[in-house]
Tab-separated table of C-alpha atoms and ligand atoms in Angstrom:
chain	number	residue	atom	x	y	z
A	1	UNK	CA	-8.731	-18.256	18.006
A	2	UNK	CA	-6.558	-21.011	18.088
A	3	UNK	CA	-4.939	-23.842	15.959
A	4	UNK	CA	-5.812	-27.038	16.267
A	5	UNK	CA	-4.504	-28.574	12.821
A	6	UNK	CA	-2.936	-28.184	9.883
A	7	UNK	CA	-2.870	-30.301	7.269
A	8	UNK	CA	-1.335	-29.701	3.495
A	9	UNK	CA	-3.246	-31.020	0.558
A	10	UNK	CA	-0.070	-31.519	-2.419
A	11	UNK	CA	-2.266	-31.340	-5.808
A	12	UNK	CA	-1.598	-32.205	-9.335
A	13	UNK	CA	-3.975	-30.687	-12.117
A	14	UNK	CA	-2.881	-31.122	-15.263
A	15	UNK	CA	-3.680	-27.791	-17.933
A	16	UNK	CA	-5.875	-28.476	-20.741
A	17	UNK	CA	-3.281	-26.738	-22.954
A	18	UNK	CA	0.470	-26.020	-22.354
A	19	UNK	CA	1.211	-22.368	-21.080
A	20	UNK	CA	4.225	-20.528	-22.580
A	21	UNK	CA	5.548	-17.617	-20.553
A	22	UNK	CA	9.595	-16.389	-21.518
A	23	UNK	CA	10.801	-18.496	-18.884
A	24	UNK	CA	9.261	-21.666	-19.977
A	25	UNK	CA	6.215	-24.106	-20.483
A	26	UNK	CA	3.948	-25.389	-18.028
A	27	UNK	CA	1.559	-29.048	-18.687
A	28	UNK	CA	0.127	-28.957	-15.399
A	29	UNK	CA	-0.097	-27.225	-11.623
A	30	UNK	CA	1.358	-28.382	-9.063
A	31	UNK	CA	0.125	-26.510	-5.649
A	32	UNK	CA	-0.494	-27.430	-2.296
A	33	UNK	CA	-3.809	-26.302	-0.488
A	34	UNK	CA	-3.551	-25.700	3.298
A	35	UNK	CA	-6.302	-27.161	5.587
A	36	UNK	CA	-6.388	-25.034	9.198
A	37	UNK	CA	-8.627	-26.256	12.091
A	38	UNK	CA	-9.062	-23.466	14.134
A	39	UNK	CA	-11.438	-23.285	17.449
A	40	UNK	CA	-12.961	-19.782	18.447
A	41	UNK	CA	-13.354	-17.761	21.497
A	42	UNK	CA	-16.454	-19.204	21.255
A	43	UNK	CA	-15.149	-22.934	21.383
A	44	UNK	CA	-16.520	-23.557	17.608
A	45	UNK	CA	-14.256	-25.356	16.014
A	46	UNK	CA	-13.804	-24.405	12.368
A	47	UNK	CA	-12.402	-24.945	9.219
A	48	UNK	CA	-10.236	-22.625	6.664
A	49	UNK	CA	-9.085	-22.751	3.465
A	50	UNK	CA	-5.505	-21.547	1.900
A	51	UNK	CA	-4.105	-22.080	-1.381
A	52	UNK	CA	0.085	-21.868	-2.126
A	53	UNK	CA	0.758	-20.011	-5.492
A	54	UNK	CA	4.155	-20.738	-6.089
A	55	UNK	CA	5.145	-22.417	-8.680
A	56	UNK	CA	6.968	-25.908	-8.931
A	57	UNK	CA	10.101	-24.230	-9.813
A	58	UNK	CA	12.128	-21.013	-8.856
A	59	UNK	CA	11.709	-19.275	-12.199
A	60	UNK	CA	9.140	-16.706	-11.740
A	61	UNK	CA	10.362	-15.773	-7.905
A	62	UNK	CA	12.943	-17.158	-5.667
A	63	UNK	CA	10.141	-19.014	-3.682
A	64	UNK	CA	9.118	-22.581	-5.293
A	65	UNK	CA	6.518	-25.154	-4.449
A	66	UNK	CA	8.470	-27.325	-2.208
A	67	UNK	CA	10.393	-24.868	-0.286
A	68	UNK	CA	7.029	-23.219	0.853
A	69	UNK	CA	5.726	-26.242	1.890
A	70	UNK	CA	9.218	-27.187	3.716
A	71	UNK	CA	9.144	-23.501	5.376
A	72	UNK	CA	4.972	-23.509	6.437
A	73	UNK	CA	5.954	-27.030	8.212
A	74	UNK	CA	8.874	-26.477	9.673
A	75	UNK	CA	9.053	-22.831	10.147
A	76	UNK	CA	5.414	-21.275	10.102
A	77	UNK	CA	3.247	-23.997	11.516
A	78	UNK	CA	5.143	-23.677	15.003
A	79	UNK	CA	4.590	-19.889	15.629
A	80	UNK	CA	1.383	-20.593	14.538
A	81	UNK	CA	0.681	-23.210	16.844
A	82	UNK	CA	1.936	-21.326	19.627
A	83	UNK	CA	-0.037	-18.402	19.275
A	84	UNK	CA	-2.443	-18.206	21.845
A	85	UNK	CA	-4.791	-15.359	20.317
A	86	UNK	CA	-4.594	-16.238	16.593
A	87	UNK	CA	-6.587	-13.955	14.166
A	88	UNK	CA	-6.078	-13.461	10.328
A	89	UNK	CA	-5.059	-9.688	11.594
A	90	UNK	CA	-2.067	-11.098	13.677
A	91	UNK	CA	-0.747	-13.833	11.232
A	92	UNK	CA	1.764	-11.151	9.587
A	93	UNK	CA	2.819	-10.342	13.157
A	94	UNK	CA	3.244	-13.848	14.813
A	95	UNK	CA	5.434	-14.780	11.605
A	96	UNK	CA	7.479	-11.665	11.476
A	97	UNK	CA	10.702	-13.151	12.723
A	98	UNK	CA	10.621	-15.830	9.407
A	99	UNK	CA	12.433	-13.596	6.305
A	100	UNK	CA	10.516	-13.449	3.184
A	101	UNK	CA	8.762	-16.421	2.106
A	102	UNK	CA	5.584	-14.162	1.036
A	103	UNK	CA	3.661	-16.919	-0.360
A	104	UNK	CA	4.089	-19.569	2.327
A	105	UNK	CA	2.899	-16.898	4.557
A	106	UNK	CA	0.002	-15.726	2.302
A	107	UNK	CA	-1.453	-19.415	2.396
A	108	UNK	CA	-1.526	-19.651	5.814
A	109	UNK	CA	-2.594	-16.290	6.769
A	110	UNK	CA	-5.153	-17.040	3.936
A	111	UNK	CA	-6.867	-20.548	5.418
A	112	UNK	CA	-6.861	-18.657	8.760
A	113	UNK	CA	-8.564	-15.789	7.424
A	114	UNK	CA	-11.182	-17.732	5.799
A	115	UNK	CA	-11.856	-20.134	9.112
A	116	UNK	CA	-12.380	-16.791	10.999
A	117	UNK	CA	-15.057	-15.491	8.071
A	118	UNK	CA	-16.503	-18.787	8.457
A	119	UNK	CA	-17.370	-18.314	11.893
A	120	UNK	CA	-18.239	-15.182	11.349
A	121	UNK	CA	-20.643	-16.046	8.885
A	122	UNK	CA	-19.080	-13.115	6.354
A	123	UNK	CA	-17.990	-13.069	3.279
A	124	UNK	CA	-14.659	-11.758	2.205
A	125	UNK	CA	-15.997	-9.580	-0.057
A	126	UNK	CA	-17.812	-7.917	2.765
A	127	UNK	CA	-14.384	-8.081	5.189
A	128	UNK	CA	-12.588	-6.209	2.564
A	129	UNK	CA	-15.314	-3.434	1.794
A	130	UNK	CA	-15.833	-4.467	-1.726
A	131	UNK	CA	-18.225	-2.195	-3.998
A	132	UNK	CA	-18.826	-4.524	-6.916
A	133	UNK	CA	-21.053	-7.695	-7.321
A	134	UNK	CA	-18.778	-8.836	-10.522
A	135	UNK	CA	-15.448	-7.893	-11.876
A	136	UNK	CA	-14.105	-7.672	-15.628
A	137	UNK	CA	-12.450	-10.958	-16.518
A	138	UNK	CA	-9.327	-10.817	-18.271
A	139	UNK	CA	-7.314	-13.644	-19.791
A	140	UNK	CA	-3.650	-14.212	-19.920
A	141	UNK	CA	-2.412	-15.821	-23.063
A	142	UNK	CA	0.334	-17.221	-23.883
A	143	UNK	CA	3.676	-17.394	-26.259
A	144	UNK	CA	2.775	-19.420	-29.386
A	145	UNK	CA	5.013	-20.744	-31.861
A	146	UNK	CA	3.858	-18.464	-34.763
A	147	UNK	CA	1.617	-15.062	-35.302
A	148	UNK	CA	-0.882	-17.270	-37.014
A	149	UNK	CA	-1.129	-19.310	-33.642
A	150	UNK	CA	-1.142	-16.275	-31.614
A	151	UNK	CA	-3.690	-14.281	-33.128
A	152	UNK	CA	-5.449	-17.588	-33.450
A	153	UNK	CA	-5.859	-18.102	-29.592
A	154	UNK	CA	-6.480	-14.511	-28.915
A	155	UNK	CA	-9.926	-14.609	-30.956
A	156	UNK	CA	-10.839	-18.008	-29.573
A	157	UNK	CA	-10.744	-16.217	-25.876
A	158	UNK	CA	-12.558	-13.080	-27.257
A	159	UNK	CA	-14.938	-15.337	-28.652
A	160	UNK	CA	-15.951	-16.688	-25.176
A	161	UNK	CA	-16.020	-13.626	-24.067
A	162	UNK	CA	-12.894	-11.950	-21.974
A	163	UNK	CA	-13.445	-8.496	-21.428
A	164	UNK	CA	-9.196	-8.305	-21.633
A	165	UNK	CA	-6.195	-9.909	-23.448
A	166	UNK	CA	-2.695	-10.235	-21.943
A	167	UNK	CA	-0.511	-11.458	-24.064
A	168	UNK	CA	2.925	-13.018	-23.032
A	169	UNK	CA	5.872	-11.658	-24.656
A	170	UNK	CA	9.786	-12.476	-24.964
A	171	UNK	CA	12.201	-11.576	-27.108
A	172	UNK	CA	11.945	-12.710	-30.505
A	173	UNK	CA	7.999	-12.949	-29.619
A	174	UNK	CA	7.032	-9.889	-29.104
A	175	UNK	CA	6.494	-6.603	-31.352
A	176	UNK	CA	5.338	-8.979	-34.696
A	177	UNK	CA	2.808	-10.439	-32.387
A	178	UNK	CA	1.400	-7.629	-30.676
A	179	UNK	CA	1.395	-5.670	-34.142
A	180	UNK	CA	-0.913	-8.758	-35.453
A	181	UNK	CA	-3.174	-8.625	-32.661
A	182	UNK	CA	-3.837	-5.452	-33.089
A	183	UNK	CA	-4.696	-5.321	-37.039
A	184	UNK	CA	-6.722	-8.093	-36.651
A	185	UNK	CA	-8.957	-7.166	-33.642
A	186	UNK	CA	-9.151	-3.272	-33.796
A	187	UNK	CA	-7.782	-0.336	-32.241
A	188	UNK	CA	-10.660	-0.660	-29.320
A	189	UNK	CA	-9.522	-4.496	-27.628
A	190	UNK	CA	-8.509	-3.998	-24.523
A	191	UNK	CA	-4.833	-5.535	-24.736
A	192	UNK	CA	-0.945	-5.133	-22.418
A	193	UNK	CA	1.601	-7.716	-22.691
A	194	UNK	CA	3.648	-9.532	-19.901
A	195	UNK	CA	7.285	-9.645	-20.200
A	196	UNK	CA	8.163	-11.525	-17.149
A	197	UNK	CA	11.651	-10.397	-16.651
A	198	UNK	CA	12.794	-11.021	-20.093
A	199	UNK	CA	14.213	-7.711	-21.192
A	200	UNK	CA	17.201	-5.392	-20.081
A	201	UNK	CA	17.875	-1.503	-20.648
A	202	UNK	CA	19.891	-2.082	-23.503
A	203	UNK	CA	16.447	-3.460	-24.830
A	204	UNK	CA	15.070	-0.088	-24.326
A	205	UNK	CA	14.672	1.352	-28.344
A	206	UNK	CA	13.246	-2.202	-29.368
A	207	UNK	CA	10.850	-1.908	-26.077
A	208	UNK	CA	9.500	1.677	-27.317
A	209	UNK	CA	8.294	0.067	-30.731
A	210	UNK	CA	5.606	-1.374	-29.164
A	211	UNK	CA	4.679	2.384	-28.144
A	212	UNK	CA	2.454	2.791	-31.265
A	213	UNK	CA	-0.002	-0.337	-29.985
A	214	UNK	CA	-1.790	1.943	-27.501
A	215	UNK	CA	-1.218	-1.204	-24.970
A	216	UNK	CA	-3.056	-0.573	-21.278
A	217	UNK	CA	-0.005	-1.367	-19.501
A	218	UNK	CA	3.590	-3.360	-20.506
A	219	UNK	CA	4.474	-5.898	-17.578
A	220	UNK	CA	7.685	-6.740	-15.979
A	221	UNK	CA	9.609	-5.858	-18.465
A	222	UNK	CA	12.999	-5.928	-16.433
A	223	UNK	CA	14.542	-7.950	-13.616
A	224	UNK	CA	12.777	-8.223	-10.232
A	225	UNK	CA	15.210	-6.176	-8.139
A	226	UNK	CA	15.423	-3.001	-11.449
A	227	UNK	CA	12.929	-0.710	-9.626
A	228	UNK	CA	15.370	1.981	-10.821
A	229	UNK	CA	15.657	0.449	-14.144
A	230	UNK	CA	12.523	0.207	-14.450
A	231	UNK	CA	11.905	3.733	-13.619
A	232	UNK	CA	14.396	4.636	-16.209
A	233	UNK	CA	12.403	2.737	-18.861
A	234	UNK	CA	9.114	4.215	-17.752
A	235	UNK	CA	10.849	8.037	-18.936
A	236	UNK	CA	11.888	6.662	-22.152
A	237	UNK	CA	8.288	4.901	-23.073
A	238	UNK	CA	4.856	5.604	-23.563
A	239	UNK	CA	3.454	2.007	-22.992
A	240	UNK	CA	2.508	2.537	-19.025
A	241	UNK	CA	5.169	-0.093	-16.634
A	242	UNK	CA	3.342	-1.974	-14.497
A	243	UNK	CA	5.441	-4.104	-11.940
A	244	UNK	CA	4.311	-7.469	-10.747
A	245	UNK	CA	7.328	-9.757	-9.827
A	246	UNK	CA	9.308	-6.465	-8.024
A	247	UNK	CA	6.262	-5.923	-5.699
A	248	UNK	CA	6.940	-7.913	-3.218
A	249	UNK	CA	5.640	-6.600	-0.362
A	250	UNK	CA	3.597	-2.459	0.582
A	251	UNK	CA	7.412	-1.214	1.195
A	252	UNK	CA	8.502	-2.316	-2.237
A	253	UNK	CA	5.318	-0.912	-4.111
A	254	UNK	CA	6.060	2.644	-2.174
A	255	UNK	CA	9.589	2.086	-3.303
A	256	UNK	CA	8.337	1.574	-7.099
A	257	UNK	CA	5.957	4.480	-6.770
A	258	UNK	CA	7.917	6.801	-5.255
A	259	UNK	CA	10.991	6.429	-7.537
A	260	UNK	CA	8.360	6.607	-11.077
A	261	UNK	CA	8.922	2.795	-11.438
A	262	UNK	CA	5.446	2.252	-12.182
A	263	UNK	CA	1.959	3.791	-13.074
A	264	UNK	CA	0.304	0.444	-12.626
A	265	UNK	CA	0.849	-2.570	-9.938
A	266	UNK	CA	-0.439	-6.179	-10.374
A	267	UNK	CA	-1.429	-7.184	-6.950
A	268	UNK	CA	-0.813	-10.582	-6.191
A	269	UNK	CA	-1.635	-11.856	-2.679
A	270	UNK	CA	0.927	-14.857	-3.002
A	271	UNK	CA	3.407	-13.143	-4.150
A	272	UNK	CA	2.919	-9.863	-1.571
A	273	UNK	CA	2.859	-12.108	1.698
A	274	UNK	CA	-1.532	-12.399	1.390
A	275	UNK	CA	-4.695	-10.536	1.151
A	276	UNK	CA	-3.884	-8.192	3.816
A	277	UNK	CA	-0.882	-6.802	2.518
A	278	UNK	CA	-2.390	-6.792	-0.918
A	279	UNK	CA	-5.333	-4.298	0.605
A	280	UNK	CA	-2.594	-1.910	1.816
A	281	UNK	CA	-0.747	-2.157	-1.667
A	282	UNK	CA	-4.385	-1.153	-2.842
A	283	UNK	CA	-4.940	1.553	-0.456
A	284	UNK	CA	-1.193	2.700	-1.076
A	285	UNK	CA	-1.679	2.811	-4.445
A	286	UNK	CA	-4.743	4.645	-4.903
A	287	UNK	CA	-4.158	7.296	-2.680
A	288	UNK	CA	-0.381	7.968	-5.059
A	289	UNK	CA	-2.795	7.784	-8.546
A	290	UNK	CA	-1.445	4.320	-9.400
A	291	UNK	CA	-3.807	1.686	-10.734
A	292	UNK	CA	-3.648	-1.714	-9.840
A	293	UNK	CA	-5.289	-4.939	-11.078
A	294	UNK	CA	-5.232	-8.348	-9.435
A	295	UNK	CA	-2.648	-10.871	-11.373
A	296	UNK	CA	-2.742	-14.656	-11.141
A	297	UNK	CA	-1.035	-17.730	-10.636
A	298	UNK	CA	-3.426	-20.342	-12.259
A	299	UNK	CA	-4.841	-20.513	-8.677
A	300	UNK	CA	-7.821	-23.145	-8.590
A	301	UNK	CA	-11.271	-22.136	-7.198
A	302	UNK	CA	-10.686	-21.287	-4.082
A	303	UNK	CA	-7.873	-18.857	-4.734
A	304	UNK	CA	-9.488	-17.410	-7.854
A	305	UNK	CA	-12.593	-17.114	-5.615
A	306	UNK	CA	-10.347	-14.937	-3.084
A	307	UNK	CA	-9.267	-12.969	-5.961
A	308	UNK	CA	-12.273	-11.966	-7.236
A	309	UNK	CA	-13.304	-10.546	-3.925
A	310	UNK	CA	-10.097	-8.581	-3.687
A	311	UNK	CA	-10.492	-7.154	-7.315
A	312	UNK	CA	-13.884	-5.704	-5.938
A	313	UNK	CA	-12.107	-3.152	-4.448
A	314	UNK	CA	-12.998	0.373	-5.829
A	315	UNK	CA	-8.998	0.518	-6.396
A	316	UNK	CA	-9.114	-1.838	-8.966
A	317	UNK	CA	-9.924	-0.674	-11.961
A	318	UNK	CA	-8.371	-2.566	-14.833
A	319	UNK	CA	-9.638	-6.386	-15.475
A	320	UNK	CA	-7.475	-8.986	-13.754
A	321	UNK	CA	-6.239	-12.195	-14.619
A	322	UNK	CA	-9.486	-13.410	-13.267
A	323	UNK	CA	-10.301	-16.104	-16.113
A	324	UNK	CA	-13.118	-18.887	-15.127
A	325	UNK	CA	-11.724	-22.293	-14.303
A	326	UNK	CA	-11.718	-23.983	-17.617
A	327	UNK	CA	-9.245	-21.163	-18.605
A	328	UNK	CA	-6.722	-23.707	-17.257
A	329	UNK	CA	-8.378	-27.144	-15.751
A	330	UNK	CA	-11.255	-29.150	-17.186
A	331	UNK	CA	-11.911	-29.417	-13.476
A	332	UNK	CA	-11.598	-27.419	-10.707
A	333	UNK	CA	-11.378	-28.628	-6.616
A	334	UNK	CA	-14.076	-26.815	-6.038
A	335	UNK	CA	-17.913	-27.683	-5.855
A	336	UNK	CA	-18.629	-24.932	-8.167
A	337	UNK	CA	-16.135	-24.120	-10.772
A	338	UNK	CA	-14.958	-20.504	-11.354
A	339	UNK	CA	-17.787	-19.160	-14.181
A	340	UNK	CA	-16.797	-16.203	-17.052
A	341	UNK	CA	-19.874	-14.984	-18.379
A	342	UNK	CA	-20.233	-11.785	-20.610
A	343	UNK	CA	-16.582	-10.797	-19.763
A	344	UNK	CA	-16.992	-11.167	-15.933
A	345	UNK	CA	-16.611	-13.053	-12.759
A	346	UNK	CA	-19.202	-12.768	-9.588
A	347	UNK	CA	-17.649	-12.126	-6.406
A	348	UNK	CA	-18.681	-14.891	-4.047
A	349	UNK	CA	-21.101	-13.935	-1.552
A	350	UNK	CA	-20.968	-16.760	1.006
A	351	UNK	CA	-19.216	-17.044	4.192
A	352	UNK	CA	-15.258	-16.929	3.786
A	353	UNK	CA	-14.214	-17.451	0.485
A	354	UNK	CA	-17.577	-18.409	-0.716
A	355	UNK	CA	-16.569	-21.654	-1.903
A	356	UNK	CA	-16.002	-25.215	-0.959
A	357	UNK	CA	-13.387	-27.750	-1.492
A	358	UNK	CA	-14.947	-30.984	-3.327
A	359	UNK	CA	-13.540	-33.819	-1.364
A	360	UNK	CA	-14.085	-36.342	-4.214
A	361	UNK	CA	-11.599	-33.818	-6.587
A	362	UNK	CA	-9.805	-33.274	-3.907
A	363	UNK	CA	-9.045	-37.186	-3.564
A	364	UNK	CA	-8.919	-37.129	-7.447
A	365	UNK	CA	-5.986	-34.351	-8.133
A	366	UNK	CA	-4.153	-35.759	-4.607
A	367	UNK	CA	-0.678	-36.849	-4.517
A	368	UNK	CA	0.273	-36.156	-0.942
A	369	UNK	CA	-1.786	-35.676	2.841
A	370	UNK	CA	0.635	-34.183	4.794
A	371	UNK	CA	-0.706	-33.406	8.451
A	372	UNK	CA	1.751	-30.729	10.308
A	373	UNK	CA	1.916	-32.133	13.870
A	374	UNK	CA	1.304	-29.631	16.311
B	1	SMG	O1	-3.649	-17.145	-13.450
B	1	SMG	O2	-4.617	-16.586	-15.286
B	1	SMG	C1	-3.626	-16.809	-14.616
B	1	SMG	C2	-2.265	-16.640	-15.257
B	1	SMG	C3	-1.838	-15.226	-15.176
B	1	SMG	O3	-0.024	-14.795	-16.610
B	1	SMG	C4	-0.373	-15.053	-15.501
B	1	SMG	N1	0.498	-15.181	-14.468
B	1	SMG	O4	3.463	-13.254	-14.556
B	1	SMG	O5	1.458	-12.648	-14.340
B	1	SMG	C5	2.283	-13.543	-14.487
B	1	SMG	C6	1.910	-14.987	-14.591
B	1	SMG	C7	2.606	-15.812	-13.547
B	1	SMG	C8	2.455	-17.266	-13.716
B	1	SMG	S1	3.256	-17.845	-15.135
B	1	SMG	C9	3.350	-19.548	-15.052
B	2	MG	MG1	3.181	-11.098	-14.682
């Protein structure tokens, strides 16, 4: 294939509630979706979605909303456009020379990938080799200002129906609310907690106490770059460490693995450079044992679509942050919004990513058309 355009769609969604994580509070998404024209072998000329999951500032990774958009234009969009033979299979390659940058590269790779389903007429699910129809949805919830509050939201979700609860922790949040959670909604709710960085070492005896919570998984507890840290904690807890932040790419999650880092990985495509190098983290990880689970990044419909196809991977099998659209937006971009019912998601089964961009919400949640010049 080849490129023809690029254009980047700069949205503004605003949350229907504010979202707490221990490095700070979030009122609404800011994300830019990337529009690829590409024409086939074939001459067809088709169209591909992407969506950029980094968020507007560089608290959760290094990477932040405007400096991917800075590094697709000025950086990624001219490899691209030079590439003569362009497939989703030969993104990762024709951007090799660019350093890091994972999920700049993982939304272009991504609208690529989806143009070349397109004109394939498959669905990702089928590209991938998926084995389920629907996927466990879990949701992430998180840091309220009191136990009340927090037990409060977790049985509003369990009351719709989520099949998981993450909770988001931080010190001076953490072991009172994860004890409530757990006296008020039983021994049998499928419940971990997400640290995001928050904790050190020294934290280590205050970390074990939430040993006796039988949690599926603690996440992140340390700093991105403590893979040996982390490995340390992971021999003086019971709680299983799963990484998310310090997988950034396969080599880091056979760092993780092979060093006892981590008995779990949360596989997110943004984060790990796309969907391609999130299938190898999958195949990586299941032949070592390790379980993984897709994360999120309160991606609208079209990357929570993606998602959902990845999860359907026989490698996955804990419930991702796969929550339905009104999790987060009263409206989605998408024609369709993202549906939980009785604790699941459906993989799409169109072409691509199975869904398609609404170009009246697209107009709506709009606050900047930026075409890349080719
Ligand atoms: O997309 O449902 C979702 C949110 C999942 O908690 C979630 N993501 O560290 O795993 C994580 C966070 C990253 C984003 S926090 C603003
Ligand atoms: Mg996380």
């Amino acid at each position: 294939m080849k490129l023809l355009s690029l254009r980047l769609h700069h949205l503004e969604m605003p949350l229907v509630a504010p979202f707490t994580t221990s490095f700070g509070t979030q009122t609404a998404k800011r994300c830019f979706l990337v529009e690829a024209q590409l024409q086939t072998d074939a001459g067809e000329v088709v169209t591909g979605w992407g969506e950029n999951v980094a968020l507007d500032r560089p608290m959760y990774s290094s990477e932040y909303l405007d400096g991917a958009a800075d590094v697709v234009e000025r950086w990624l969009a001219p490899l691209l456009f030079a590439a003569d033979d362009l497939t989703a299979e030969t993104v990762g390659h024709v951007l090799r020379k660019v350093v890091g940058n994972p999920m700049a590269k993982a939304s272009v790779e991504m609208a690529v990938l989806d143009a070349q389903l397109r004109a394939e007429g498959r669905s990702f699910a089928s590209y991938l080799g998926a084995v389920e129809r629907t996927v466990p949805s879990g949701v992430s919830v998180g840091i309220q200002d009191s136990v009340a509050a927090t037990v409060g939201a977790v049985g509003g979700y369990l009351d719709q129906g989520y099949a998981r609860i993450k909770l988001k922790i931080r010190p001076g949040a953490d072991v009172a609310h994860v004890a409530a959670v757990r006296r008020e909604f039983g021994d049998d709710l499928p419940f971990q907690v997400d640290a995001n960085a928050a904790y050190t070492l020294v934290d280590a005896a205050h970390l074990r106490r939430l040993d006796e919570f039988d949690l599926l998984l603690i996440e992140q507890p340390l700093g991105e770059a403590d893979i040996r840290q982390h490995a340390q904690l992971a021999r003086l807890m019971r709680t299983p460490i799963c990484l998310d932040e310090s997988v950034v790419s396969a080599e880091a999650a056979a760092d993780a693995i092979a060093l006892g880092a981590a008995s779990v990985i949360n596989v997110k495509p943004g984060r790990v450079g796309g969907y391609l190098e999130a299938r190898r983290i999958h195949d990586l990880s299941r032949a070592n044992g390790v379980a993984v689970w897709c994360g999120g990044m309160l991606e609208t419909g079209i990357g929570r679509a993606a998602n959902a196809a990845l999860a359907a991977l026989p490698g996955f099998t804990l419930p991702g942050d796969i929550s339905g659209s009104d999790r987060f937006y009263s409206e989605d971009i998408t024609t369709e919004p993202v549906r939980m019912h009785d604790g699941v998601v459906d993989v799409p089964t169109g072409p691509g990513f199975g869904v398609e961009v609404d170009p009246a919400k697209l107009e709506r949640f709009r606050t900047a058309l930026v075409e890349i010049p080719a």
